[in-house]
Coordinates of N, CA and C in Angstrom, one line a residue:
X61 N 17.0 28.6 -20.4 CA 16.2 27.6 -21.2 C 15.7 28.4 -22.4
X62 N 16.0 27.8 -23.6 CA 15.6 28.6 -24.8 C 14.1 28.4 -25.0
X63 N 13.5 29.4 -25.7 CA 12.1 29.3 -26.1 C 11.8 28.1 -27.0
X64 N 12.8 27.8 -27.8 CA 12.6 26.6 -28.7 C 12.4 25.3 -27.9
X65 N 13.2 25.2 -26.8 CA 13.0 24.0 -26.0 C 11.6 24.0 -25.4
X66 N 11.1 25.1 -24.9 CA 9.9 25.2 -24.2 C 8.7 24.9 -25.2
X67 N 8.9 25.4 -26.4 CA 7.9 25.1 -27.5 C 7.9 23.6 -27.8
X68 N 9.1 23.0 -28.0 CA 9.1 21.6 -28.2 C 8.5 20.8 -27.1
X69 N 8.9 21.2 -25.9 CA 8.3 20.5 -24.7 C 6.8 20.5 -24.7
X70 N 6.3 21.7 -24.9 CA 4.8 21.9 -24.8 C 4.1 21.2 -26.0
X71 N 4.7 21.1 -27.2 CA 4.2 20.4 -28.3 C 4.2 18.9 -28.0
X72 N 5.3 18.4 -27.4 CA 5.4 17.0 -27.0 C 4.3 16.7 -25.9
X73 N 4.2 17.5 -24.9 CA 3.3 17.4 -23.8 C 1.9 17.3 -24.3
X74 N 1.5 18.2 -25.2 CA 0.1 18.2 -25.8 C -0.2 16.9 -26.5
X75 N 0.8 16.4 -27.3 CA 0.6 15.2 -28.1 C 0.5 14.0 -27.1
X76 N 1.4 14.0 -26.2 CA 1.4 13.0 -25.1 C 0.1 12.9 -24.4
X77 N -0.5 14.1 -24.0 CA -1.7 14.1 -23.2 C -2.9 13.6 -24.1
X78 N -2.9 14.0 -25.3 CA -4.0 13.5 -26.2 C -4.0 12.0 -26.3
X79 N -2.7 11.5 -26.5 CA -2.6 10.0 -26.5 C -3.1 9.4 -25.2
X80 N -2.8 10.0 -24.1 CA -3.2 9.5 -22.8 C -4.7 9.5 -22.7
X81 N -5.4 10.5 -23.2 CA -6.8 10.6 -23.2 C -7.4 9.4 -23.9
X82 N -6.8 9.0 -25.1 CA -7.3 7.9 -25.8 C -7.0 6.6 -25.1
X83 N -5.9 6.5 -24.4 CA -5.6 5.3 -23.6 C -6.5 5.2 -22.4
X84 N -6.9 6.3 -21.8 CA -7.8 6.2 -20.7 C -9.2 5.7 -21.1
X85 N -9.6 6.2 -22.2 CA -11.0 5.8 -22.7 C -11.0 4.4 -23.0
X86 N -9.9 3.7 -23.3 CA -9.8 2.3 -23.7 C -9.4 1.4 -22.5
X87 N -9.3 1.9 -21.3 CA -8.9 1.0 -20.2 C -9.9 -0.1 -20.0
X88 N -9.3 -1.3 -20.0 CA -10.1 -2.6 -19.7 C -9.6 -3.2 -18.4
X89 N -8.4 -2.9 -18.0 CA -7.9 -3.4 -16.7 C -7.0 -2.4 -16.1
X90 N -7.1 -2.4 -14.7 CA -6.3 -1.4 -14.0 C -5.7 -2.1 -12.8
X91 N -4.4 -1.8 -12.6 CA -3.6 -2.4 -11.4 C -3.9 -1.4 -10.3
X92 N -4.5 -1.9 -9.2 CA -4.8 -1.1 -8.0 C -3.7 -1.3 -7.0
X93 N -2.8 -0.3 -6.9 CA -1.6 -0.4 -6.1 C -1.9 0.4 -4.8
X94 N -1.0 0.0 -3.8 CA -1.1 0.7 -2.5 C -0.3 0.0 -1.5
X95 N -0.8 -0.1 -0.3 CA -0.1 -0.7 0.9 C -0.8 -2.0 1.3
X96 N 0.0 -3.0 1.6 CA -0.6 -4.2 2.2 C -1.5 -3.9 3.4
X97 N -1.2 -2.8 4.1 CA -1.9 -2.4 5.3 C -3.1 -1.5 5.1
X98 N -3.4 -1.2 3.8 CA -4.5 -0.4 3.5 C -5.8 -1.3 3.2
X99 N -6.7 -1.3 4.1 CA -7.9 -2.2 3.9 C -8.8 -1.7 2.8
X100 N -8.6 -0.5 2.4 CA -9.5 0.1 1.4 C -9.2 -0.4 -0.1
X101 N -8.0 -1.0 -0.2 CA -7.6 -1.5 -1.6 C -8.7 -2.5 -2.2
X102 N -9.1 -3.5 -1.4 CA -10.1 -4.5 -1.8 C -11.4 -3.8 -2.1
X103 N -11.8 -2.9 -1.3 CA -13.1 -2.2 -1.5 C -13.1 -1.3 -2.7
X104 N -11.9 -0.7 -2.9 CA -11.7 0.2 -4.1 C -11.7 -0.7 -5.4
X105 N -11.0 -1.8 -5.4 CA -11.0 -2.7 -6.6 C -12.4 -3.2 -6.9
X106 N -13.2 -3.5 -5.9 CA -14.5 -4.0 -6.1 C -15.4 -2.9 -6.7
X107 N -15.2 -1.7 -6.2 CA -16.0 -0.5 -6.7 C -15.6 -0.2 -8.2
X108 N -14.4 -0.3 -8.6 CA -14.0 -0.2 -9.9 C -14.6 -1.2 -10.8
X109 N -14.6 -2.4 -10.4 CA -15.2 -3.5 -11.3 C -16.7 -3.3 -11.3
X110 N -17.4 -3.0 -10.2 CA -18.9 -3.0 -10.3 C -19.4 -1.7 -11.0
X111 N -18.7 -0.6 -10.7 CA -19.2 0.7 -11.2 C -18.7 1.0 -12.6
X112 N -17.6 0.5 -13.0 CA -17.0 0.8 -14.3 C -16.9 -0.4 -15.3
X113 N -17.1 -1.6 -14.8 CA -16.9 -2.8 -15.6 C -15.5 -3.0 -16.1
X114 N -14.5 -2.5 -15.3 CA -13.1 -2.6 -15.6 C -12.5 -3.6 -14.7
X115 N -11.7 -4.5 -15.2 CA -11.0 -5.5 -14.3 C -10.1 -4.6 -13.4
X116 N -10.2 -4.9 -12.1 CA -9.3 -4.2 -11.1 C -8.4 -5.2 -10.4
X117 N -7.2 -5.3 -10.8 CA -6.3 -6.3 -10.2 C -5.8 -5.8 -8.9
X118 N -6.0 -6.6 -7.8 CA -5.5 -6.3 -6.5 C -5.1 -7.5 -5.7
X119 N -5.0 -8.6 -6.5 CA -4.7 -9.9 -5.9 C -3.5 -9.9 -5.1
X120 N -2.6 -9.0 -5.3 CA -1.2 -8.9 -4.5 C -1.5 -8.7 -3.0
X121 N -2.7 -8.3 -2.6 CA -2.9 -8.0 -1.2 C -3.3 -9.3 -0.4
X122 N -3.5 -10.4 -1.1 CA -4.0 -11.7 -0.5 C -3.1 -12.2 0.6
X123 N -1.7 -12.0 0.6 CA -0.9 -12.5 1.6 C -1.1 -11.9 3.0
X124 N -1.8 -10.7 3.0 CA -2.1 -10.0 4.2 C -1.2 -8.8 4.6
X125 N -1.6 -8.1 5.6 CA -0.9 -6.9 5.9 C 0.5 -7.0 6.5
X126 N 0.9 -8.2 7.0 CA 2.2 -8.4 7.5 C 3.1 -9.2 6.6
X127 N 2.8 -9.4 5.4 CA 3.6 -10.3 4.5 C 5.0 -9.8 4.3
X128 N 5.2 -8.5 4.2 CA 6.6 -8.0 4.1 C 7.4 -8.2 5.4
X129 N 6.7 -8.0 6.6 CA 7.4 -8.2 7.8 C 7.7 -9.8 8.0
X130 N 6.9 -10.6 7.6 CA 7.2 -12.1 7.7 C 8.4 -12.4 6.7
X131 N 8.4 -11.8 5.6 CA 9.5 -12.1 4.6 C 10.8 -11.6 5.2
X132 N 10.8 -10.5 5.8 CA 12.0 -9.9 6.4 C 12.4 -10.8 7.6
X133 N 11.5 -11.2 8.5 CA 11.8 -12.1 9.6 C 12.4 -13.4 9.1
X134 N 11.8 -14.0 8.1 CA 12.2 -15.3 7.6 C 13.6 -15.1 7.0
X135 N 13.9 -14.1 6.2 CA 15.2 -13.8 5.6 C 16.3 -13.6 6.6
X136 N 16.0 -12.9 7.7 CA 16.9 -12.7 8.8 C 17.2 -13.9 9.5
X137 N 16.2 -14.8 9.8 CA 16.4 -16.1 10.4 C 17.3 -17.0 9.6
X138 N 17.2 -16.8 8.3 CA 18.2 -17.6 7.4 C 19.5 -17.0 7.4
X139 N 19.7 -15.8 8.0 CA 21.0 -15.1 7.9 C 21.3 -14.4 6.7
X140 N 20.2 -13.9 6.0 CA 20.4 -13.3 4.7 C 20.4 -11.7 4.9
X141 N 21.2 -11.1 4.1 CA 21.1 -9.6 4.1 C 19.9 -9.2 3.2
X142 N 19.6 -8.0 3.2 CA 18.5 -7.5 2.3 C 18.8 -7.8 0.9
X143 N 20.0 -7.6 0.4 CA 20.4 -8.0 -1.0 C 20.1 -9.5 -1.2
X144 N 20.5 -10.3 -0.3 CA 20.3 -11.8 -0.5 C 18.8 -12.1 -0.5
X145 N 18.1 -11.4 0.4 CA 16.7 -11.7 0.4 C 16.0 -11.3 -0.9
X146 N 16.4 -10.1 -1.4 CA 15.9 -9.7 -2.7 C 16.1 -10.6 -3.9
X147 N 17.3 -11.4 -3.8 CA 17.6 -12.3 -4.8 C 17.2 -13.8 -4.5
X148 N 16.4 -13.9 -3.5 CA 15.8 -15.3 -3.2 C 14.7 -15.7 -4.1
X149 N 14.5 -16.9 -4.2 CA 13.5 -17.5 -5.1 C 12.1 -16.9 -4.7
X150 N 11.8 -16.9 -3.4 CA 10.5 -16.3 -3.0 C 10.3 -14.9 -3.4
X151 N 11.3 -14.0 -3.2 CA 11.2 -12.6 -3.6 C 11.0 -12.5 -5.2
X152 N 11.7 -13.4 -5.9 CA 11.6 -13.4 -7.4 C 10.2 -13.7 -7.8
X153 N 9.6 -14.7 -7.1 CA 8.2 -15.1 -7.5 C 7.3 -14.0 -7.2
X154 N 7.4 -13.4 -6.1 CA 6.5 -12.2 -5.7 C 6.6 -11.1 -6.7
X155 N 8.0 -10.7 -7.0 CA 8.2 -9.7 -7.9 C 7.7 -10.0 -9.3
X156 N 7.9 -11.2 -9.8 CA 7.4 -11.6 -11.2 C 5.9 -11.5 -11.2
X157 N 5.2 -12.0 -10.2 CA 3.8 -11.9 -10.2 C 3.3 -10.5 -10.4
X158 N 3.8 -9.5 -9.5 CA 3.4 -8.2 -9.6 C 3.8 -7.6 -11.0
X159 N 5.0 -7.8 -11.4 CA 5.5 -7.3 -12.6 C 4.7 -7.7 -13.8
X160 N 4.3 -9.0 -13.9 CA 3.4 -9.6 -15.0 C 2.1 -8.8 -15.0
X161 N 1.5 -8.5 -13.9 CA 0.2 -7.9 -13.9 C 0.4 -6.4 -14.1
X162 N 1.5 -5.8 -13.7 CA 1.7 -4.4 -14.0 C 1.8 -4.2 -15.6
X163 N 2.5 -5.1 -16.2 CA 2.6 -5.1 -17.6 C 1.3 -5.4 -18.4
X164 N 0.6 -6.3 -17.8 CA -0.7 -6.8 -18.4 C -1.8 -5.7 -18.4
X165 N -1.9 -5.0 -17.2 CA -2.9 -4.1 -17.1 C -2.7 -2.8 -17.9
X166 N -3.8 -2.1 -18.3 CA -3.8 -1.0 -19.1 C -3.4 0.3 -18.4
X167 N -3.5 0.3 -17.1 CA -3.3 1.5 -16.3 C -3.1 1.1 -14.9
X168 N -2.7 2.1 -14.0 CA -2.5 1.8 -12.6 C -3.1 3.0 -11.8
X169 N -3.7 2.7 -10.7 CA -4.2 3.7 -9.7 C -3.5 3.4 -8.4
X170 N -2.8 4.3 -7.8 CA -2.2 4.2 -6.5 C -3.1 4.8 -5.5
X171 N -3.6 3.9 -4.6 CA -4.5 4.4 -3.5 C -3.6 4.6 -2.3
X172 N -3.5 5.9 -1.8 CA -2.8 6.3 -0.6 C -3.6 6.0 0.6
X173 N -3.0 5.7 1.8 CA -1.5 5.7 1.9 C -0.8 4.5 1.3
X174 N 0.4 4.7 0.9 CA 1.2 3.6 0.3 C 2.7 3.9 0.5
X175 N 3.4 2.8 0.3 CA 4.8 2.9 0.6 C 5.7 3.0 -0.7
X176 N 6.9 2.7 -0.5 CA 7.9 2.9 -1.6 C 7.6 1.9 -2.8
X177 N 7.2 0.7 -2.4 CA 7.0 -0.3 -3.5 C 5.9 0.2 -4.5
X178 N 4.8 0.7 -3.9 CA 3.7 1.1 -4.7 C 4.1 2.4 -5.6
X179 N 4.9 3.2 -5.0 CA 5.3 4.4 -5.7 C 6.3 4.0 -6.9
X180 N 7.1 2.9 -6.6 CA 8.0 2.4 -7.7 C 7.1 1.8 -8.9
X181 N 6.0 1.1 -8.4 CA 5.2 0.6 -9.4 C 4.5 1.6 -10.2
X182 N 4.1 2.7 -9.6 CA 3.5 3.8 -10.4 C 4.4 4.4 -11.4
X183 N 5.7 4.6 -10.9 CA 6.8 5.1 -11.8 C 7.0 4.2 -13.0
X184 N 6.9 2.9 -12.7 CA 7.1 1.9 -13.8 C 6.0 2.0 -14.8
X185 N 4.7 2.1 -14.3 CA 3.5 2.2 -15.1 C 3.6 3.5 -16.0
X186 N 4.0 4.6 -15.4 CA 4.0 5.9 -16.1 C 5.2 5.8 -17.1
X187 N 6.3 5.2 -16.7 CA 7.5 5.1 -17.6 C 7.2 4.1 -18.8
X188 N 6.2 3.3 -18.6 CA 5.8 2.4 -19.7 C 4.8 3.0 -20.6
X189 N 4.4 4.3 -20.3 CA 3.5 5.0 -21.2 C 2.0 4.8 -20.8
X190 N 1.8 4.2 -19.6 CA 0.4 3.9 -19.2 C -0.1 5.0 -18.3
X191 N -1.4 5.2 -18.4 CA -2.0 6.2 -17.4 C -1.7 5.7 -16.0
X192 N -1.5 6.6 -15.2 CA -1.2 6.3 -13.8 C -1.9 7.3 -12.9
X193 N -2.7 7.0 -12.0 CA -3.5 7.9 -11.2 C -3.1 7.7 -9.7
X194 N -3.4 8.8 -8.9 CA -3.1 8.7 -7.5 C -4.4 9.1 -6.8
X195 N -4.8 8.3 -5.8 CA -6.0 8.6 -5.0 C -5.6 8.9 -3.6
X196 N -5.8 10.2 -3.2 CA -5.6 10.6 -1.8 C -6.9 10.4 -1.0
X197 N -6.8 10.2 0.3 CA -8.1 10.2 1.1 C -8.6 11.6 1.3
X198 N -7.7 12.6 1.3 CA -8.0 13.9 1.5 C -6.8 14.7 1.1
X199 N -6.9 16.0 1.0 CA -5.7 16.8 0.6 C -4.7 16.6 1.6
X200 N -3.5 16.3 1.2 CA -2.4 16.0 2.2 C -1.9 17.2 2.9
X201 N -1.5 17.0 4.1 CA -0.9 18.1 4.9 C 0.4 18.5 4.4
X202 N 1.2 17.5 4.0 CA 2.6 17.7 3.4 C 2.4 17.6 1.8
X203 N 2.7 18.6 1.1 CA 2.5 18.6 -0.3 C 3.8 18.1 -1.0
X204 N 3.7 17.5 -2.2 CA 4.8 16.9 -2.9 C 4.6 17.2 -4.4
X205 N 5.4 18.0 -5.0 CA 5.2 18.4 -6.5 C 5.4 17.2 -7.4
X206 N 6.0 16.2 -7.0 CA 6.3 15.0 -7.9 C 5.1 14.2 -8.2
X207 N 4.0 14.5 -7.5 CA 2.8 13.8 -7.9 C 2.2 14.3 -9.3
X208 N 2.9 15.3 -9.8 CA 2.6 15.8 -11.2 C 2.9 14.7 -12.2
X209 N 3.7 13.7 -11.8 CA 4.1 12.5 -12.7 C 2.8 11.8 -13.0
X210 N 1.8 11.8 -12.1 CA 0.6 11.1 -12.2 C -0.2 11.7 -13.5
X211 N -1.0 10.9 -14.1 CA -1.9 11.3 -15.1 C -2.9 12.3 -14.5
X212 N -3.4 11.9 -13.4 CA -4.4 12.8 -12.6 C -4.4 12.4 -11.2
X213 N -4.7 13.3 -10.2 CA -4.9 12.9 -8.9 C -6.4 13.1 -8.4
X214 N -6.8 12.4 -7.4 CA -8.1 12.4 -6.9 C -8.2 12.5 -5.4
X215 N -9.2 13.0 -4.8 CA -9.3 13.1 -3.4 C -10.5 12.2 -2.8
X216 N -11.0 11.4 -3.7 CA -11.9 10.4 -3.2 C -12.1 9.3 -4.3
X217 N -12.6 8.1 -3.8 CA -12.7 7.0 -4.7 C -13.9 7.4 -5.7
X218 N -14.9 8.1 -5.3 CA -16.0 8.5 -6.1 C -15.5 9.5 -7.3
X219 N -14.6 10.4 -6.9 CA -14.0 11.3 -7.8 C -13.3 10.6 -8.9
X220 N -12.6 9.6 -8.6 CA -11.8 8.7 -9.6 C -12.8 8.0 -10.5
X221 N -13.9 7.4 -9.9 CA -14.9 6.6 -10.6 C -15.6 7.6 -11.6
X222 N -16.0 8.7 -11.2 CA -16.6 9.7 -12.0 C -15.8 10.1 -13.2
X223 N -14.5 10.4 -12.9 CA -13.5 10.8 -13.9 C -13.4 9.7 -15.0
X224 N -13.3 8.4 -14.6 CA -13.2 7.4 -15.6 C -14.4 7.2 -16.4
X225 N -15.6 7.3 -15.7 CA -16.8 7.3 -16.4 C -16.9 8.3 -17.5
X226 N -16.5 9.5 -17.2 CA -16.5 10.6 -18.2 C -15.6 10.4 -19.3
X227 N -14.4 9.9 -19.1 CA -13.4 9.6 -20.1 C -13.9 8.4 -21.0
X228 N -14.5 7.4 -20.4 CA -15.0 6.3 -21.2 C -16.2 6.6 -22.0
X229 N -16.9 7.7 -21.6 CA -18.1 8.2 -22.4 C -17.7 9.2 -23.4
X230 N -16.4 9.4 -23.6 CA -15.9 10.3 -24.7 C -15.9 11.8 -24.3
X231 N -16.1 12.1 -23.0 CA -16.0 13.5 -22.5 C -14.6 13.8 -22.1
X232 N -13.8 14.3 -23.1 CA -12.4 14.5 -22.8 C -12.2 16.0 -22.6

């Protein structure tokens, strides 16, 4: 790898990170992603709204922890393959609902544990240039370097709240 490439990469990264700091300071809405089976999603969304005054979108959890299982069972009872189920009207409505709110929100926070869908959503948010955060319950036993795609990672809800308070108050 040439030193010119490394210099260009670091220059780009520095400019990108400065732009991210500005975007973080201006967050008015955040998509709270995770697992349908994670009961802490609703609590976390409430905490973001009450402590930061930021809209925390988490309405996608309303169908309940078994929604994906019911969708799968329904689709199989109809004789559909996974591909057919993904192309169904119901799946399209659910996808469009989440997609619209991912686009509308200024940032995303992924609260672990979470599955593939939430990780895809985080990748979409980051690929759209939005800040994307990951909240761990504790330091993971199995490490994964690709969480470096996140704007920042946290090991408690409080740590995340404090970080955003700092950024919103201009402490970059």
